[in-house]
mmCIF file of C-alpha atoms in Angstrom:
data_model
loop_
_atom_site.group_PDB
_atom_site.id
_atom_site.type_symbol
_atom_site.label_atom_id
_atom_site.label_comp_id
_atom_site.label_asym_id
_atom_site.label_seq_id
_atom_site.Cartn_x
_atom_site.Cartn_y
_atom_site.Cartn_z
ATOM 1 C CA UNK A 110 -0.250 0.422 9.928
ATOM 2 C CA UNK A 111 -2.001 3.774 10.046
ATOM 3 C CA UNK A 112 -5.725 3.514 10.609
ATOM 4 C CA UNK A 113 -7.813 4.305 7.510
ATOM 5 C CA UNK A 114 -11.268 5.847 7.600
ATOM 6 C CA UNK A 115 -12.431 3.746 4.636
ATOM 7 C CA UNK A 116 -10.846 0.862 2.728
ATOM 8 C CA UNK A 117 -12.151 -0.248 -0.679
ATOM 9 C CA UNK A 118 -12.510 -3.948 -1.513
ATOM 10 C CA UNK A 119 -12.796 -4.466 -5.242
ATOM 11 C CA UNK A 120 -14.237 -7.818 -6.379
ATOM 12 C CA UNK A 121 -12.341 -8.693 -9.565
ATOM 13 C CA UNK A 122 -12.337 -12.477 -9.681
ATOM 14 C CA UNK A 123 -15.303 -13.063 -11.983
ATOM 15 C CA UNK A 124 -15.006 -15.102 -15.138
ATOM 16 C CA UNK A 125 -17.542 -13.183 -17.185
ATOM 17 C CA UNK A 126 -18.591 -16.304 -19.077
ATOM 18 C CA UNK A 127 -21.173 -14.421 -21.164
ATOM 19 C CA UNK A 128 -18.288 -12.631 -22.886
ATOM 20 C CA UNK A 129 -17.300 -15.949 -24.438
ATOM 21 C CA UNK A 130 -13.783 -16.207 -25.845
ATOM 22 C CA UNK A 131 -12.897 -12.702 -24.660
ATOM 23 C CA UNK A 132 -12.482 -14.158 -21.157
ATOM 24 C CA UNK A 133 -10.867 -17.530 -21.886
ATOM 25 C CA UNK A 134 -7.499 -16.411 -20.506
ATOM 26 C CA UNK A 135 -8.386 -13.352 -18.421
ATOM 27 C CA UNK A 136 -10.953 -12.234 -15.901
ATOM 28 C CA UNK A 137 -13.717 -9.913 -17.088
ATOM 29 C CA UNK A 138 -12.212 -6.848 -15.339
ATOM 30 C CA UNK A 139 -9.041 -7.318 -17.454
ATOM 31 C CA UNK A 140 -10.870 -7.092 -20.794
ATOM 32 C CA UNK A 141 -9.951 -4.053 -22.916
ATOM 33 C CA UNK A 142 -12.447 -1.204 -23.181
ATOM 34 C CA UNK A 143 -12.485 2.051 -25.106
ATOM 35 C CA UNK A 144 -9.274 1.397 -27.014
ATOM 36 C CA UNK A 145 -6.727 1.936 -24.219
ATOM 37 C CA UNK A 146 -8.387 0.971 -20.938
ATOM 38 C CA UNK A 147 -9.244 -2.185 -19.005
ATOM 39 C CA UNK A 148 -12.673 -2.501 -17.409
ATOM 40 C CA UNK A 149 -11.129 -2.448 -13.929
ATOM 41 C CA UNK A 150 -9.642 1.009 -14.615
ATOM 42 C CA UNK A 151 -13.055 2.588 -14.018
ATOM 43 C CA UNK A 152 -13.718 1.564 -10.390
ATOM 44 C CA UNK A 153 -9.982 1.937 -9.643
ATOM 45 C CA UNK A 154 -10.010 5.510 -10.954
ATOM 46 C CA UNK A 155 -13.225 6.233 -9.067
ATOM 47 C CA UNK A 156 -11.426 5.256 -5.854
ATOM 48 C CA UNK A 157 -8.503 7.591 -6.534
ATOM 49 C CA UNK A 158 -10.781 10.455 -7.603
ATOM 50 C CA UNK A 159 -12.785 9.946 -4.394
ATOM 51 C CA UNK A 160 -9.721 10.249 -2.162
ATOM 52 C CA UNK A 161 -9.490 6.539 -1.294
ATOM 53 C CA UNK A 162 -5.847 5.473 -1.033
ATOM 54 C CA UNK A 163 -6.222 1.875 0.190
ATOM 55 C CA UNK A 164 -7.694 -0.677 -2.201
ATOM 56 C CA UNK A 165 -7.754 -4.465 -1.909
ATOM 57 C CA UNK A 166 -8.333 -6.230 -5.231
ATOM 58 C CA UNK A 167 -9.765 -9.722 -4.869
ATOM 59 C CA UNK A 168 -8.723 -11.902 -7.787
ATOM 60 C CA UNK A 169 -9.429 -15.524 -8.600
ATOM 61 C CA UNK A 170 -10.257 -16.542 -12.188
ATOM 62 C CA UNK A 171 -7.327 -16.235 -14.666
ATOM 63 C CA UNK A 172 -5.594 -13.443 -12.690
ATOM 64 C CA UNK A 173 -2.293 -13.154 -14.595
ATOM 65 C CA UNK A 174 -3.337 -10.456 -17.067
ATOM 66 C CA UNK A 175 -5.072 -8.474 -14.327
ATOM 67 C CA UNK A 176 -2.088 -8.730 -11.966
ATOM 68 C CA UNK A 177 0.281 -7.492 -14.672
ATOM 69 C CA UNK A 178 -1.983 -4.560 -15.409
ATOM 70 C CA UNK A 179 -2.345 -3.506 -11.772
ATOM 71 C CA UNK A 180 1.313 -4.010 -10.859
ATOM 72 C CA UNK A 181 2.067 -1.912 -7.773
ATOM 73 C CA UNK A 182 -0.605 0.656 -8.620
ATOM 74 C CA UNK A 183 1.585 3.376 -10.142
ATOM 75 C CA UNK A 184 -0.931 4.644 -12.778
ATOM 76 C CA UNK A 185 -3.483 5.294 -10.017
ATOM 77 C CA UNK A 186 -0.943 6.750 -7.553
ATOM 78 C CA UNK A 187 -1.548 3.733 -5.318
ATOM 79 C CA UNK A 188 2.096 2.670 -4.907
ATOM 80 C CA UNK A 189 2.134 3.620 -1.234
ATOM 81 C CA UNK A 190 3.905 2.201 1.800
ATOM 82 C CA UNK A 191 0.882 2.680 4.015
ATOM 83 C CA UNK A 192 -2.156 1.554 2.078
ATOM 84 C CA UNK A 193 -2.046 1.610 -1.706
ATOM 85 C CA UNK A 194 -3.186 -1.340 -3.776
ATOM 86 C CA UNK A 195 -2.950 -4.971 -2.650
ATOM 87 C CA UNK A 196 -3.886 -7.979 -4.766
ATOM 88 C CA UNK A 197 -5.748 -10.491 -2.589
ATOM 89 C CA UNK A 198 -5.859 -13.967 -4.102
ATOM 90 C CA UNK A 199 -7.332 -17.017 -2.348
ATOM 91 C CA UNK A 200 -4.736 -18.386 0.035
ATOM 92 C CA UNK A 201 -4.055 -21.111 2.567
ATOM 93 C CA UNK A 202 -5.172 -20.430 6.131
ATOM 94 C CA UNK A 203 -4.291 -23.040 8.724
ATOM 95 C CA UNK A 204 -4.276 -26.524 7.248
ATOM 96 C CA UNK A 205 -6.133 -25.773 4.035
ATOM 97 C CA UNK A 206 -7.091 -23.131 1.506
ATOM 98 C CA UNK A 207 -10.292 -22.532 -0.403
ATOM 99 C CA UNK A 208 -11.568 -20.570 -3.373
ATOM 100 C CA UNK A 209 -13.747 -17.523 -2.934
ATOM 101 C CA UNK A 210 -17.226 -19.007 -3.185
ATOM 102 C CA UNK A 211 -19.357 -15.859 -3.001
ATOM 103 C CA UNK A 212 -19.039 -12.079 -2.946
ATOM 104 C CA UNK A 213 -19.298 -11.896 0.842
ATOM 105 C CA UNK A 214 -17.203 -15.017 1.342
ATOM 106 C CA UNK A 215 -14.367 -13.271 -0.506
ATOM 107 C CA UNK A 216 -14.474 -10.386 1.987
ATOM 108 C CA UNK A 217 -14.774 -12.808 4.909
ATOM 109 C CA UNK A 218 -11.586 -14.571 3.848
ATOM 110 C CA UNK A 219 -9.762 -11.221 3.987
ATOM 111 C CA UNK A 220 -10.902 -10.022 7.405
ATOM 112 C CA UNK A 221 -7.262 -10.025 8.565
ATOM 113 C CA UNK A 222 -6.319 -7.640 5.760
ATOM 114 C CA UNK A 223 -9.088 -5.233 6.749
ATOM 115 C CA UNK A 224 -8.248 -5.484 10.439
ATOM 116 C CA UNK A 225 -4.714 -4.384 9.576
ATOM 117 C CA UNK A 226 -6.090 -0.934 8.746
ATOM 118 C CA UNK A 227 -8.910 -1.008 11.313
ATOM 119 C CA UNK A 228 -11.207 1.072 9.081
ATOM 120 C CA UNK A 229 -14.414 2.656 10.289
ATOM 121 C CA UNK A 230 -16.026 1.992 6.889
ATOM 122 C CA UNK A 231 -15.574 -0.574 4.109
ATOM 123 C CA UNK A 232 -16.507 0.145 0.497
ATOM 124 C CA UNK A 233 -17.310 -2.986 -1.527
ATOM 125 C CA UNK A 234 -17.201 -2.684 -5.320
ATOM 126 C CA UNK A 235 -17.574 -4.827 -8.417
ATOM 127 C CA UNK A 236 -14.627 -4.674 -10.791
ATOM 128 C CA UNK A 237 -16.591 -5.067 -14.004
ATOM 129 C CA UNK A 238 -18.799 -2.003 -14.546
ATOM 130 C CA UNK A 239 -18.276 1.168 -16.594
ATOM 131 C CA UNK A 240 -19.166 4.362 -14.698
ATOM 132 C CA UNK A 241 -17.889 7.427 -12.846
ATOM 133 C CA UNK A 242 -18.902 7.833 -9.236
ATOM 134 C CA UNK A 243 -17.821 9.943 -6.251
ATOM 135 C CA UNK A 244 -17.657 7.441 -3.401
ATOM 136 C CA UNK A 245 -16.858 10.268 -0.977
ATOM 137 C CA UNK A 246 -20.270 11.812 -1.655
ATOM 138 C CA UNK A 247 -21.839 8.411 -0.945
ATOM 139 C CA UNK A 248 -19.869 8.172 2.313
ATOM 140 C CA UNK A 249 -21.061 11.625 3.397
ATOM 141 C CA UNK A 250 -24.659 10.517 2.812
ATOM 142 C CA UNK A 251 -23.969 7.320 4.775
ATOM 143 C CA UNK A 252 -22.779 9.402 7.727
ATOM 144 C CA UNK A 253 -25.573 11.951 7.405
ATOM 145 C CA UNK A 254 -28.252 9.248 7.545
ATOM 146 C CA UNK A 255 -26.413 7.448 10.374
ATOM 147 C CA UNK A 256 -26.719 4.259 8.351
ATOM 148 C CA UNK A 257 -24.954 0.981 9.049
ATOM 149 C CA UNK A 258 -25.025 0.016 5.373
ATOM 150 C CA UNK A 259 -25.606 2.179 2.312
ATOM 151 C CA UNK A 260 -26.357 0.585 -1.039
ATOM 152 C CA UNK A 261 -26.061 2.407 -4.350
ATOM 153 C CA UNK A 262 -29.169 1.992 -6.485
ATOM 154 C CA UNK A 263 -30.099 2.878 -10.035
ATOM 155 C CA UNK A 264 -33.611 3.426 -11.333
ATOM 156 C CA UNK A 265 -34.436 0.967 -14.111
ATOM 157 C CA UNK A 266 -37.639 0.428 -16.024
ATOM 158 C CA UNK A 267 -40.186 -1.668 -14.171
ATOM 159 C CA UNK A 268 -40.020 -4.151 -17.070
ATOM 160 C CA UNK A 269 -36.279 -4.648 -16.457
ATOM 161 C CA UNK A 270 -36.529 -4.725 -12.669
ATOM 162 C CA UNK A 271 -37.017 -8.500 -12.528
ATOM 163 C CA UNK A 272 -33.427 -8.917 -13.799
ATOM 164 C CA UNK A 273 -31.908 -7.175 -10.759
ATOM 165 C CA UNK A 274 -31.724 -7.254 -7.010
ATOM 166 C CA UNK A 275 -34.388 -4.700 -6.021
ATOM 167 C CA UNK A 276 -34.359 -2.464 -2.946
ATOM 168 C CA UNK A 277 -37.760 -1.503 -1.576
ATOM 169 C CA UNK A 278 -37.557 1.749 0.365
ATOM 170 C CA UNK A 279 -39.531 4.088 2.597
ATOM 171 C CA UNK A 280 -40.092 7.773 1.819
ATOM 172 C CA UNK A 281 -36.697 8.654 3.308
ATOM 173 C CA UNK A 282 -34.974 5.992 1.137
ATOM 174 C CA UNK A 283 -34.348 3.733 4.103
ATOM 175 C CA UNK A 284 -34.479 0.111 2.920
ATOM 176 C CA UNK A 285 -37.105 -2.150 4.411
ATOM 177 C CA UNK A 286 -36.879 -5.097 2.003
ATOM 178 C CA UNK A 287 -34.552 -6.674 -0.556
ATOM 179 C CA UNK A 288 -35.866 -8.858 -3.386
ATOM 180 C CA UNK A 289 -33.536 -10.859 -5.630
ATOM 181 C CA UNK A 290 -34.849 -10.767 -9.221
ATOM 182 C CA UNK A 291 -38.533 -10.577 -8.225
ATOM 183 C CA UNK A 292 -41.178 -11.698 -10.726
ATOM 184 C CA UNK A 293 -43.457 -8.865 -9.613
ATOM 185 C CA UNK A 294 -41.165 -6.075 -8.397
ATOM 186 C CA UNK A 295 -42.531 -3.514 -5.963
ATOM 187 C CA UNK A 296 -40.044 -0.857 -7.039
ATOM 188 C CA UNK A 297 -37.473 -0.132 -9.739
ATOM 189 C CA UNK A 298 -34.450 0.614 -7.537
ATOM 190 C CA UNK A 299 -31.810 -1.848 -8.715
ATOM 191 C CA UNK A 300 -28.768 -2.603 -6.609
ATOM 192 C CA UNK A 301 -25.513 -1.620 -8.356
ATOM 193 C CA UNK A 302 -23.369 -3.926 -6.228
ATOM 194 C CA UNK A 303 -21.753 -0.906 -4.537
ATOM 195 C CA UNK A 304 -21.912 -0.926 -0.745
ATOM 196 C CA UNK A 305 -20.580 1.113 2.176
ATOM 197 C CA UNK A 306 -20.673 -0.712 5.515
ATOM 198 C CA UNK A 307 -19.744 0.165 9.046
ATOM 199 C CA UNK A 308 -16.857 -2.278 9.371
ATOM 200 C CA UNK A 309 -17.714 -3.653 12.821
ATOM 201 C CA UNK A 310 -21.304 -4.323 11.732
ATOM 202 C CA UNK A 311 -20.198 -5.994 8.481
ATOM 203 C CA UNK A 312 -17.550 -8.065 10.225
ATOM 204 C CA UNK A 313 -20.089 -9.510 12.640
ATOM 205 C CA UNK A 314 -22.463 -10.337 9.770
ATOM 206 C CA UNK A 315 -19.685 -12.025 7.757
ATOM 207 C CA UNK A 316 -18.594 -14.179 10.685
ATOM 208 C CA UNK A 317 -22.141 -15.255 11.555
ATOM 209 C CA UNK A 318 -23.130 -15.977 7.957
ATOM 210 C CA UNK A 319 -19.925 -17.927 7.224
ATOM 211 C CA UNK A 320 -21.141 -20.571 9.672
ATOM 212 C CA UNK A 321 -24.416 -20.896 7.758
ATOM 213 C CA UNK A 322 -23.541 -20.431 4.091
ATOM 214 C CA UNK A 323 -20.358 -21.630 2.393
ATOM 215 C CA UNK A 324 -21.177 -19.403 -0.584
ATOM 216 C CA UNK A 325 -21.968 -16.272 1.406
ATOM 217 C CA UNK A 326 -23.251 -13.521 -0.895
ATOM 218 C CA UNK A 327 -24.136 -9.904 -0.180
ATOM 219 C CA UNK A 328 -27.443 -9.869 -2.043
ATOM 220 C CA UNK A 329 -28.696 -13.284 -1.003
ATOM 221 C CA UNK A 330 -27.372 -13.479 2.560
ATOM 222 C CA UNK A 331 -25.695 -10.438 4.137
ATOM 223 C CA UNK A 332 -28.272 -7.791 3.209
ATOM 224 C CA UNK A 333 -31.252 -9.962 4.305
ATOM 225 C CA UNK A 334 -29.378 -10.824 7.536
ATOM 226 C CA UNK A 335 -28.836 -7.153 8.325
ATOM 227 C CA UNK A 336 -32.478 -6.338 7.633
ATOM 228 C CA UNK A 337 -33.590 -9.163 9.923
ATOM 229 C CA UNK A 338 -31.269 -7.867 12.642
ATOM 230 C CA UNK A 339 -32.838 -4.417 12.410
ATOM 231 C CA UNK A 340 -29.743 -2.689 11.028
ATOM 232 C CA UNK A 341 -30.313 0.666 9.362
ATOM 233 C CA UNK A 342 -29.845 0.273 5.601
ATOM 234 C CA UNK A 343 -30.011 3.242 3.295
ATOM 235 C CA UNK A 344 -30.394 3.512 -0.484
ATOM 236 C CA UNK A 345 -28.106 5.945 -2.302
ATOM 237 C CA UNK A 346 -29.610 6.989 -5.621
ATOM 238 C CA UNK A 347 -27.261 7.219 -8.593
ATOM 239 C CA UNK A 348 -28.472 8.848 -11.790
ATOM 240 C CA UNK A 349 -25.409 9.087 -14.057
ATOM 241 C CA UNK A 350 -24.054 6.663 -16.644
ATOM 242 C CA UNK A 351 -23.559 3.062 -15.442
ATOM 243 C CA UNK A 352 -23.146 0.054 -17.675
ATOM 244 C CA UNK A 353 -22.737 -3.648 -17.003
ATOM 245 C CA UNK A 354 -20.795 -4.899 -20.030
ATOM 246 C CA UNK A 355 -21.493 -8.533 -19.265
ATOM 247 C CA UNK A 356 -22.583 -9.735 -22.717
ATOM 248 C CA UNK A 357 -21.075 -9.518 -26.194
ATOM 249 C CA UNK A 358 -23.848 -7.145 -27.309
ATOM 250 C CA UNK A 359 -23.646 -4.855 -24.232
ATOM 251 C CA UNK A 360 -19.836 -4.764 -24.433
ATOM 252 C CA UNK A 361 -19.948 -3.890 -28.137
ATOM 253 C CA UNK A 362 -22.726 -1.348 -27.559
ATOM 254 C CA UNK A 363 -20.939 0.430 -24.704
ATOM 255 C CA UNK A 364 -17.832 0.830 -26.861
ATOM 256 C CA UNK A 365 -19.913 2.161 -29.743
ATOM 257 C CA UNK A 366 -21.524 4.725 -27.441
ATOM 258 C CA UNK A 367 -18.100 6.257 -26.843
ATOM 259 C CA UNK A 368 -17.834 7.471 -30.438
ATOM 260 C CA UNK A 369 -21.161 9.294 -30.615
ATOM 261 C CA UNK A 370 -21.039 13.044 -31.183
ATOM 262 C CA UNK A 371 -22.385 13.587 -27.661
ATOM 263 C CA UNK A 372 -21.484 10.355 -25.874
ATOM 264 C CA UNK A 373 -23.463 9.391 -22.796
ATOM 265 C CA UNK A 374 -20.120 8.509 -21.197
ATOM 266 C CA UNK A 375 -17.370 10.939 -22.183
ATOM 267 C CA UNK A 376 -13.801 9.696 -21.747
ATOM 268 C CA UNK A 377 -12.425 13.180 -22.438
ATOM 269 C CA UNK A 378 -13.939 15.044 -19.493
ATOM 270 C CA UNK A 379 -11.419 16.568 -17.099
ATOM 271 C CA UNK A 380 -13.660 15.705 -14.162
ATOM 272 C CA UNK A 381 -13.251 12.139 -12.977
ATOM 273 C CA UNK A 382 -10.281 11.255 -15.186
ATOM 274 C CA UNK A 383 -9.867 7.555 -15.932
ATOM 275 C CA UNK A 384 -6.331 6.306 -15.282
ATOM 276 C CA UNK A 385 -4.656 3.263 -16.803
ATOM 277 C CA UNK A 386 -1.282 1.649 -17.348
ATOM 278 C CA UNK A 387 -0.213 3.769 -20.315
ATOM 279 C CA UNK A 388 2.416 1.980 -22.342
ATOM 280 C CA UNK A 389 5.028 4.086 -24.112
ATOM 281 C CA UNK A 390 3.646 4.162 -27.645
ATOM 282 C CA UNK A 391 4.465 6.284 -30.676
ATOM 283 C CA UNK A 392 1.791 8.712 -31.920
ATOM 284 C CA UNK A 393 -0.943 7.691 -34.351
ATOM 285 C CA UNK A 394 -0.016 7.701 -38.030
ATOM 286 C CA UNK A 395 -2.610 8.073 -40.792
ATOM 287 C CA UNK A 396 -1.496 7.915 -44.412
ATOM 288 C CA UNK A 397 -2.606 10.255 -47.193
ATOM 289 C CA UNK A 398 -4.997 7.579 -48.464
ATOM 290 C CA UNK A 399 -6.506 6.794 -45.056
ATOM 291 C CA UNK A 400 -10.088 7.749 -44.233
ATOM 292 C CA UNK A 401 -11.140 7.836 -40.568
ATOM 293 C CA UNK A 402 -14.574 8.963 -39.378
ATOM 294 C CA UNK A 403 -16.337 8.891 -35.984
ATOM 295 C CA UNK A 404 -13.834 6.542 -34.352
ATOM 296 C CA UNK A 405 -11.467 6.231 -31.407
ATOM 297 C CA UNK A 406 -7.899 5.579 -32.550
ATOM 298 C CA UNK A 407 -5.446 4.747 -29.751
ATOM 299 C CA UNK A 408 -1.720 5.399 -29.442
ATOM 300 C CA UNK A 409 0.739 3.689 -31.767
ATOM 301 C CA UNK A 410 -1.766 2.868 -34.515
ATOM 302 C CA UNK A 411 -0.919 2.970 -38.208
ATOM 303 C CA UNK A 412 -3.918 3.625 -40.444
ATOM 304 C CA UNK A 413 -3.492 3.206 -44.190
ATOM 305 C CA UNK A 414 -7.065 2.095 -44.916
ATOM 306 C CA UNK A 415 -10.543 3.140 -43.770
ATOM 307 C CA UNK A 416 -12.020 3.208 -40.272
ATOM 308 C CA UNK A 417 -15.655 4.114 -39.618
ATOM 309 C CA UNK A 418 -17.625 4.074 -36.336
ATOM 310 C CA UNK A 419 -15.066 1.859 -34.613
ATOM 311 C CA UNK A 420 -12.858 1.651 -31.522
ATOM 312 C CA UNK A 421 -9.236 0.831 -32.319
ATOM 313 C CA UNK A 422 -6.820 -0.252 -29.568
ATOM 314 C CA UNK A 423 -3.152 0.538 -29.158
ATOM 315 C CA UNK A 424 -0.604 -0.487 -31.788
ATOM 316 C CA UNK A 425 -3.134 -1.660 -34.401
ATOM 317 C CA UNK A 426 -2.177 -1.594 -38.087
ATOM 318 C CA UNK A 427 -4.916 -1.273 -40.706
ATOM 319 C CA UNK A 428 -3.344 -1.753 -44.109
ATOM 320 C CA UNK A 429 -4.055 -0.080 -47.464
ATOM 321 C CA UNK A 430 -7.485 -0.805 -48.909
ATOM 322 C CA UNK A 431 -8.772 -2.418 -45.694
ATOM 323 C CA UNK A 432 -12.056 -1.176 -44.187
ATOM 324 C CA UNK A 433 -13.134 -1.521 -40.570
ATOM 325 C CA UNK A 434 -16.702 -0.566 -39.760
ATOM 326 C CA UNK A 435 -18.784 -0.758 -36.542
ATOM 327 C CA UNK A 436 -16.104 -2.878 -34.878
ATOM 328 C CA UNK A 437 -13.773 -3.143 -31.900
ATOM 329 C CA UNK A 438 -10.150 -3.976 -32.706
ATOM 330 C CA UNK A 439 -8.005 -4.538 -29.619
ATOM 331 C CA UNK A 440 -4.290 -3.903 -29.136
ATOM 332 C CA UNK A 441 -1.582 -5.003 -31.580
ATOM 333 C CA UNK A 442 -3.868 -6.490 -34.233
ATOM 334 C CA UNK A 443 -3.211 -6.360 -37.972
ATOM 335 C CA UNK A 444 -5.955 -5.973 -40.573
ATOM 336 C CA UNK A 445 -4.211 -6.745 -43.866
ATOM 337 C CA UNK A 446 -4.758 -5.191 -47.280
ATOM 338 C CA UNK A 447 -8.215 -5.029 -48.869
ATOM 339 C CA UNK A 448 -10.011 -6.781 -46.008
ATOM 340 C CA UNK A 449 -13.501 -5.783 -44.885
ATOM 341 C CA UNK A 450 -14.390 -6.061 -41.194
ATOM 342 C CA UNK A 451 -17.953 -5.222 -40.182
ATOM 343 C CA UNK A 452 -19.614 -5.549 -36.760
ATOM 344 C CA UNK A 453 -16.828 -7.607 -35.219
ATOM 345 C CA UNK A 454 -14.758 -7.797 -32.044
ATOM 346 C CA UNK A 455 -11.136 -8.809 -32.573
ATOM 347 C CA UNK A 456 -9.108 -9.520 -29.447
ATOM 348 C CA UNK A 457 -5.465 -8.625 -28.859
ATOM 349 C CA UNK A 458 -2.523 -9.709 -31.049
ATOM 350 C CA UNK A 459 -4.607 -11.201 -33.838
ATOM 351 C CA UNK A 460 -4.045 -10.993 -37.574
ATOM 352 C CA UNK A 461 -6.662 -10.817 -40.317
ATOM 353 C CA UNK A 462 -5.177 -11.777 -43.699
ATOM 354 C CA UNK A 463 -5.495 -10.068 -47.064
ATOM 355 C CA UNK A 464 -8.882 -9.762 -48.797
ATOM 356 C CA UNK A 465 -10.792 -11.265 -45.883
ATOM 357 C CA UNK A 466 -14.479 -10.449 -45.399
ATOM 358 C CA UNK A 467 -15.960 -10.542 -41.892
ATOM 359 C CA UNK A 468 -19.668 -10.026 -41.241
ATOM 360 C CA UNK A 469 -21.480 -11.173 -44.391
ATOM 361 C CA UNK A 470 -24.713 -13.168 -44.638
ATOM 362 C CA UNK A 471 -27.749 -13.694 -42.424
ATOM 363 C CA UNK A 472 -27.930 -13.168 -38.674
ATOM 364 C CA UNK A 473 -27.956 -16.824 -37.595
ATOM 365 C CA UNK A 474 -27.142 -17.458 -33.934
ATOM 366 C CA UNK A 475 -24.040 -19.491 -33.171
ATOM 367 C CA UNK A 476 -24.802 -23.193 -33.260
ATOM 368 C CA UNK A 477 -22.473 -24.059 -30.358
ATOM 369 C CA UNK A 478 -22.991 -21.034 -28.103
ATOM 370 C CA UNK A 479 -26.352 -19.482 -29.063
ATOM 371 C CA UNK A 480 -26.825 -17.727 -25.723
ATOM 372 C CA UNK A 481 -23.564 -15.790 -26.181
ATOM 373 C CA UNK A 482 -23.333 -15.044 -29.909
ATOM 374 C CA UNK A 483 -26.723 -14.109 -31.287
ATOM 375 C CA UNK A 484 -26.751 -10.422 -32.292
ATOM 376 C CA UNK A 485 -24.734 -10.557 -35.500
ATOM 377 C CA UNK A 486 -21.332 -9.815 -33.953
ATOM 378 C CA UNK A 487 -18.456 -12.056 -35.036
ATOM 379 C CA UNK A 488 -15.703 -12.501 -32.433
ATOM 380 C CA UNK A 489 -12.047 -13.350 -33.059
ATOM 381 C CA UNK A 490 -10.130 -14.460 -29.956
ATOM 382 C CA UNK A 491 -6.689 -13.314 -28.845
ATOM 383 C CA UNK A 492 -3.558 -14.464 -30.740
ATOM 384 C CA UNK A 493 -5.750 -15.764 -33.559
ATOM 385 C CA UNK A 494 -5.279 -15.540 -37.298
ATOM 386 C CA UNK A 495 -7.544 -15.693 -40.340
ATOM 387 C CA UNK A 496 -5.885 -16.647 -43.660
ATOM 388 C CA UNK A 497 -6.041 -14.639 -46.872
ATOM 389 C CA UNK A 498 -9.182 -14.604 -48.945
ATOM 390 C CA UNK A 499 -11.744 -16.210 -46.633
ATOM 391 C CA UNK A 500 -15.236 -14.968 -45.777
ATOM 392 C CA UNK A 501 -16.750 -15.125 -42.297
ATOM 393 C CA UNK A 502 -20.442 -14.673 -41.641
ATOM 394 C CA UNK A 503 -22.260 -13.240 -38.625
ATOM 395 C CA UNK A 504 -22.070 -14.706 -35.091
ATOM 396 C CA UNK A 505 -18.944 -16.645 -36.038
ATOM 397 C CA UNK A 506 -16.267 -17.493 -33.470
ATOM 398 C CA UNK A 507 -12.576 -17.959 -34.251
ATOM 399 C CA UNK A 508 -9.957 -18.915 -31.683
ATOM 400 C CA UNK A 509 -6.417 -19.887 -32.613
ATOM 401 C CA UNK A 510 -4.284 -19.784 -35.740
ATOM 402 C CA UNK A 511 -6.448 -21.045 -38.581
ATOM 403 C CA UNK A 512 -5.402 -22.097 -42.082
ATOM 404 C CA UNK A 513 -7.231 -22.186 -45.394
ATOM 405 C CA UNK A 514 -7.905 -25.915 -44.866
ATOM 406 C CA UNK A 515 -10.154 -25.021 -41.918
ATOM 407 C CA UNK A 516 -12.624 -23.251 -44.211
ATOM 408 C CA UNK A 517 -14.967 -25.111 -46.533
ATOM 409 C CA UNK A 518 -14.912 -23.372 -49.929
ATOM 410 C CA UNK A 519 -12.987 -20.534 -48.242
ATOM 411 C CA UNK A 520 -16.107 -19.640 -46.219
ATOM 412 C CA UNK A 521 -17.331 -19.863 -42.637
ATOM 413 C CA UNK A 522 -21.080 -19.491 -42.676
ATOM 414 C CA UNK A 523 -22.984 -17.467 -40.092
ATOM 415 C CA UNK A 524 -23.226 -19.186 -36.731
ATOM 416 C CA UNK A 525 -20.212 -21.467 -37.262
ATOM 417 C CA UNK A 526 -17.070 -21.704 -35.119
ATOM 418 C CA UNK A 527 -13.442 -22.747 -35.479
ATOM 419 C CA UNK A 528 -11.874 -23.379 -32.084
ATOM 420 C CA UNK A 529 -8.248 -24.513 -32.280
ATOM 421 C CA UNK A 530 -7.764 -24.740 -28.517
ATOM 422 C CA UNK A 531 -9.612 -26.636 -25.815
ATOM 423 C CA UNK A 532 -11.692 -24.054 -23.987
ATOM 424 C CA UNK A 533 -14.816 -23.848 -21.892
ATOM 425 C CA UNK A 534 -17.368 -21.141 -22.720
#
């Protein structure tokens, strides 16, 4: 294999449990975003736009949907004989195999893959954030500062800093201390989980730490180890849009930001184009009676009703008299006649019956999963159905094909759930 200057390792095996039923059958990076994209499309596109042509994608939790989406990397021009994209699942080595048990452990288990390309630098990324970033500019800074590790950081409010891994730096932005979610943070430079390492230095750290920690993690183990060893670590300040869509509210909010008149994150900019597996879809059709305002409507949609302040995925049909407001409707869903959908997330291939109301009543947190569903957003899981004429309140959860018998007096009050499949949230 031809030697590569830098290889990207994209961590995409996370469950994303705070997204509830949206991640019951797929990893968080495979969740739809912005109507036509998957979350993983953003770091993947950043790699391509930064001139990186060798990307290892580390999968683990529910990888089928993600694997199908990535394929051989054609949408990102990563279908290459030397380099390109490689899906790296946990595998048997010697007499046994083991799951990835930490962010650094996942890289450690793929040392052989990296050695194949003998890179000078390794870029480690999370597969579940929404942002544009030029990794080549970060690499140039890494070289300029003669660093052995460079960590991308984002300034957050000092009140929020206790939720992040915080980098404490000198005047030249060299890192002298790392604090994981400190109660009394000394600075507001939050780690973004984006790292560039000198490969030989990282490899040594991974091998040493693997003998100490089974769950080797970059923030908890590798970065502190490097600091203790006297390695030169540098902070790389990032000031553009970056969003962790790890909760129902943040995921909904990030989608809603896309439809603002001047969005903080603009999908339509020529610079830093976001690539995805674009299915062959017919154009959008809107009928004479349709009314669409301040929304994203993806390819193949048929709109006969009303859509306001919403993000509509590919192949969705919104029938006559139906109204969708402040909602996210993912691919191939049907909203039948005269239904009203407000502040909801409806996952792929679901059907909402005629004259259904979603989003009425008081904002009562979900009685089974209060930490996930508590901001008034009702969530319908993939391949689910809601029968004609029922009313769903706020913070409701539906998963599976439901019938009228599942609803007491044709209603599902705020905070209630109907789960037709055995799942863990």
